[in-house]
Amino acid sequence: MGKDLVAAAEDREAEARAQFAKYDKNKNGTIERDELTACLEDLGLMKDIPKATYGSFVIEMFGKIDTDSDSHINFKEFSEFYNNAVRENQIKASGHAEKGTPLHAVFITFANYGAKSGSKSEEMEGKNFAKFCKDCKLLHKKKLTTTDVDIIFSKVKAKGARKISFDEFARALTLCAEKLNTSYTDLAAKVVEAGGPATNATTTDKVKLHDDKSAYTGVYSQGGPTNVDGGDLALRGNAQPK
């Protein structure tokens, strides 16, 4: 891992530790349920939650974050949750979070690459995600390798699933951005600019009637039709400049 990536990872850990200390009000080294409430509010995760269901929402979130089910949130659990929440906020702030955006269009194109014509799957397989990273030139021999791409895909997909949704794809992009030491917004813009899949084009065999112009007949033996005169079609070879 390059020095810049190490530094970025250290910065994320330092930020997470600072936030952990901020919400660990009783300084017992863990985050309790009431302490988590303040964190959820500050991260904007309770903005659309009705006040009547605040309690049940906090209990649900606490259960998800407390992965070892010991009724406490340790730093490792908090760090994973906090960094993921920050990534989600980056996605929302980027303008590339919703279906119907140019990024979503790119996702759909790659998700359906190799499928039957007219397919409109909203899920992407691992091989298509790998092609996406390659064709959009995200790969880097040190920062983002094909192995990294496979690991990221496995990390964001649901347990037991073979494909990822657009939301999971966006989360995968945030992880790619971190590996590449860039912002999610800049990486998403690069992806949109790259467009769709590159085809595996090969040099075609020589076709006599196409490539051997001495075999052309009719108007095509004289260069084909042209509208250089701005009106009726003339022979390209006989067209006279004005």
Short mmCIF file of N, CA, C and O in Angstrom, two decimals, residues 94-97 102-103 106 132 138 173 177 182-194:
data_model
loop_
_atom_site.label_atom_id
_atom_site.label_comp_id
_atom_site.label_asym_id
_atom_site.label_seq_id
_atom_site.Cartn_x
_atom_site.Cartn_y
_atom_site.Cartn_z
N SER A 94 -23.11 13.95 -3.60
CA SER A 94 -22.45 14.01 -4.91
C SER A 94 -23.39 14.33 -6.06
O SER A 94 -22.96 14.76 -7.12
N GLY A 95 -24.68 14.06 -5.86
CA GLY A 95 -25.62 14.22 -6.97
C GLY A 95 -25.66 13.00 -7.86
O GLY A 95 -26.33 12.99 -8.90
N HIS A 96 -24.95 11.93 -7.47
CA HIS A 96 -24.92 10.69 -8.27
C HIS A 96 -25.58 9.54 -7.52
O HIS A 96 -25.25 8.39 -7.74
N ALA A 97 -26.52 9.86 -6.63
CA ALA A 97 -27.06 8.83 -5.75
C ALA A 97 -28.37 8.22 -6.25
O ALA A 97 -28.75 7.14 -5.81
N PRO A 102 -26.93 10.06 -14.65
CA PRO A 102 -25.99 9.48 -15.62
C PRO A 102 -25.20 8.30 -15.05
O PRO A 102 -24.92 7.33 -15.76
N LEU A 103 -24.87 8.35 -13.75
CA LEU A 103 -24.14 7.23 -13.15
C LEU A 103 -24.99 5.97 -13.14
O LEU A 103 -24.50 4.88 -13.40
N VAL A 106 -24.91 4.41 -16.54
CA VAL A 106 -23.67 3.65 -16.75
C VAL A 106 -23.77 2.30 -16.05
O VAL A 106 -23.41 1.26 -16.60
N PHE A 132 -16.39 -3.26 -15.64
CA PHE A 132 -16.65 -1.84 -15.41
C PHE A 132 -15.39 -1.13 -14.92
O PHE A 132 -15.01 -0.07 -15.44
N LEU A 138 -10.28 2.41 -13.95
CA LEU A 138 -10.12 2.62 -12.52
C LEU A 138 -8.97 1.82 -11.94
O LEU A 138 -8.47 2.14 -10.86
N LEU A 173 -18.14 2.04 -5.19
CA LEU A 173 -17.37 3.16 -5.76
C LEU A 173 -16.69 3.99 -4.68
O LEU A 173 -15.58 4.48 -4.88
N ALA A 177 -12.80 4.70 -4.51
CA ALA A 177 -12.28 6.07 -4.38
C ALA A 177 -11.26 6.14 -3.25
O ALA A 177 -10.21 6.80 -3.39
N THR A 182 -8.94 9.38 -3.92
CA THR A 182 -9.67 10.46 -4.58
C THR A 182 -11.04 10.57 -3.93
O THR A 182 -11.40 9.75 -3.07
N SER A 183 -11.82 11.54 -4.34
CA SER A 183 -13.16 11.70 -3.78
C SER A 183 -14.17 10.88 -4.57
O SER A 183 -13.97 10.58 -5.76
N TYR A 184 -15.24 10.52 -3.91
CA TYR A 184 -16.31 9.79 -4.59
C TYR A 184 -16.88 10.62 -5.74
O TYR A 184 -17.12 10.10 -6.82
N THR A 185 -17.05 11.92 -5.51
CA THR A 185 -17.61 12.80 -6.53
C THR A 185 -16.74 12.81 -7.78
O THR A 185 -17.25 12.70 -8.91
N ASP A 186 -15.43 12.93 -7.60
CA ASP A 186 -14.52 12.96 -8.75
C ASP A 186 -14.51 11.62 -9.47
O ASP A 186 -14.46 11.58 -10.71
N LEU A 187 -14.54 10.53 -8.72
CA LEU A 187 -14.52 9.21 -9.35
C LEU A 187 -15.81 8.96 -10.11
O LEU A 187 -15.78 8.42 -11.23
N ALA A 188 -16.94 9.35 -9.53
CA ALA A 188 -18.22 9.17 -10.22
C ALA A 188 -18.25 9.98 -11.51
O ALA A 188 -18.75 9.51 -12.54
N ALA A 189 -17.70 11.18 -11.47
CA ALA A 189 -17.64 12.01 -12.68
C ALA A 189 -16.78 11.35 -13.75
O ALA A 189 -17.11 11.39 -14.94
N LYS A 190 -15.68 10.73 -13.33
CA LYS A 190 -14.81 10.04 -14.27
C LYS A 190 -15.53 8.87 -14.92
O LYS A 190 -15.40 8.63 -16.13
N VAL A 191 -16.31 8.15 -14.14
CA VAL A 191 -17.07 7.01 -14.64
C VAL A 191 -18.11 7.46 -15.66
O VAL A 191 -18.26 6.85 -16.72
N VAL A 192 -18.82 8.53 -15.34
CA VAL A 192 -19.84 9.06 -16.25
C VAL A 192 -19.20 9.49 -17.56
O VAL A 192 -19.75 9.25 -18.64
N GLU A 193 -18.04 10.13 -17.46
CA GLU A 193 -17.35 10.59 -18.67
C GLU A 193 -16.88 9.41 -19.52
O GLU A 193 -16.90 9.48 -20.75
N ALA A 194 -16.48 8.32 -18.87
CA ALA A 194 -16.00 7.14 -19.60
C ALA A 194 -17.11 6.49 -20.39
O ALA A 194 -16.89 5.93 -21.47
#
